[in-house]
XYZ file of C-alpha atoms in Angstrom:
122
model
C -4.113 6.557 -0.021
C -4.193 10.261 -1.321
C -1.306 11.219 0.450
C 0.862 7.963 -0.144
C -0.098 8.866 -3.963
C 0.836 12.675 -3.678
C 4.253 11.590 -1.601
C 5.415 9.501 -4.115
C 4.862 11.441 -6.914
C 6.904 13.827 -5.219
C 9.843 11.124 -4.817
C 11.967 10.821 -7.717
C 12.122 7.044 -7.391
C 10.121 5.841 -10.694
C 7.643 3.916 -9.619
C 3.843 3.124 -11.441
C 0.908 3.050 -8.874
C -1.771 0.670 -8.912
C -4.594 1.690 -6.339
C -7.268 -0.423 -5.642
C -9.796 1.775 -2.900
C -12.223 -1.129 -2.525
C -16.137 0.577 -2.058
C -14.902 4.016 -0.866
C -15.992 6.110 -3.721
C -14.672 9.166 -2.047
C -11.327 8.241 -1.920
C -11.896 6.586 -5.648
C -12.887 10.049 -6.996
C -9.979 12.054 -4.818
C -7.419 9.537 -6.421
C -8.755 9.928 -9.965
C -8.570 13.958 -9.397
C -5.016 14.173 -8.654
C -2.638 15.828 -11.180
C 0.415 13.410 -10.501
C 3.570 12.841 -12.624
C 3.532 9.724 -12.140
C 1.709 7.004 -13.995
C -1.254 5.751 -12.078
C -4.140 3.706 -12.490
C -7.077 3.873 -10.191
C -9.712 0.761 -9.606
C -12.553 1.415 -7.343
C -13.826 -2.183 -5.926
C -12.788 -5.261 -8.282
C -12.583 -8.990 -8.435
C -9.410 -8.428 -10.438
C -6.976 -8.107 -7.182
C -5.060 -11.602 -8.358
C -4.543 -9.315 -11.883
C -2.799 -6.508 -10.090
C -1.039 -8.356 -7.637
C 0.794 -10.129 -10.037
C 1.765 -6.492 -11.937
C 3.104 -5.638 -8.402
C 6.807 -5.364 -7.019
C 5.000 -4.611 -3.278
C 1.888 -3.375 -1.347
C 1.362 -0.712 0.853
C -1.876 -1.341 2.741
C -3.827 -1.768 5.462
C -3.023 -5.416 7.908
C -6.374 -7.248 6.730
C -5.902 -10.914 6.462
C -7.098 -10.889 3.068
C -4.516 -8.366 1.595
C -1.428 -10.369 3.285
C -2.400 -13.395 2.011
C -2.921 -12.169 -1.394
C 0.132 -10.612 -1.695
C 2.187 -13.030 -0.013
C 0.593 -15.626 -2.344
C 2.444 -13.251 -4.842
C 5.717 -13.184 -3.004
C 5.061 -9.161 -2.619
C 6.556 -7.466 0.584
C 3.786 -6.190 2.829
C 4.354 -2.997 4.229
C 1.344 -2.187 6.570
C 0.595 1.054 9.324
C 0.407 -0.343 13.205
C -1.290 2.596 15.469
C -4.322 3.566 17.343
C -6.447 3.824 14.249
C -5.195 -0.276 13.068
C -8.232 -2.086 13.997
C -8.081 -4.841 17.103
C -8.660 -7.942 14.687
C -5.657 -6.860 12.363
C -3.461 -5.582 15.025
C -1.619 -9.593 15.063
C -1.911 -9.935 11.641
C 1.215 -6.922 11.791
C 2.643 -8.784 14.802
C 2.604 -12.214 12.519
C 4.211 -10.398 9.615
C 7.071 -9.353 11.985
C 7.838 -12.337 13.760
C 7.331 -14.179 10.126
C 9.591 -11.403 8.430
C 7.035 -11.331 5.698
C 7.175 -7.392 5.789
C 7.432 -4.448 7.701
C 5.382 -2.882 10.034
C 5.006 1.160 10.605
C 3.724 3.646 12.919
C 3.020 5.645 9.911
C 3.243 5.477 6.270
C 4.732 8.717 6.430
C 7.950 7.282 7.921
C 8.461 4.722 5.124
C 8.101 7.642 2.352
C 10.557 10.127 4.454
C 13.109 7.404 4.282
C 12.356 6.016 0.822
C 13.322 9.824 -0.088
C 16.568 9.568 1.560
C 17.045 6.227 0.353
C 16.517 7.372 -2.845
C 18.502 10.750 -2.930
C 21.802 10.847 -4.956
């Protein structure tokens, strides 16, 4: 999440980030200590997530069945990470939002903000 925060404050595509880091209170307080540009709001665990899904235009996330849904209840586009470190339960919930074209899928999240950059660039 700290690096998907630092990469697009580097784009120059204005977006607003909402992050919601569940009970990690490490990644909470790394969020929260970032100097970004961009506006950002952090939210540590909350029973708010219908709130902030409906401020959303998308989610980036992990493939947990409870995520999708939400934001699909929202009509967001999912855009979810597919490797070695996606856990075995959620690896068909990215296989599902494929064949479904409910989103799109990555090796990395690193790839989508490379080519949001050069989709972005004058």
């Amino acid at each position: 999440m700290v690096d998907i925060a630092k990469r697009l404050d580097e784009n120059p595509t204005p977006v607003q980030l909402i992050m919601l880091c569940g009970h990690s209170q490490t990644i909470l307080r790394e969020l929260k200590s970032l100097k970004l540009k961009k506006k950002i709001l952090v939210e540590g665990f909350t029973t708010n997530v219908d709130y902030y899904m409906a401020l959303a235009d998308f989610l980036i996330g992990k493939p947990g069945p409870g995520s999708i849904s939400e934001a699909l209840q929202y009509h967001l586009p999912v855009i979810v990470e597919r490797n070695v470190r996606t856990m075995p339960q959620e690896h068909y919930n990215t296989v599902w939002l494929e064949e479904q074209r409910m989103g799109i899928v990555l090796s990395s999240f690193a790839r989508l903000l490379t080519e949001w950059t050069s989709c972005s660039s004058p």
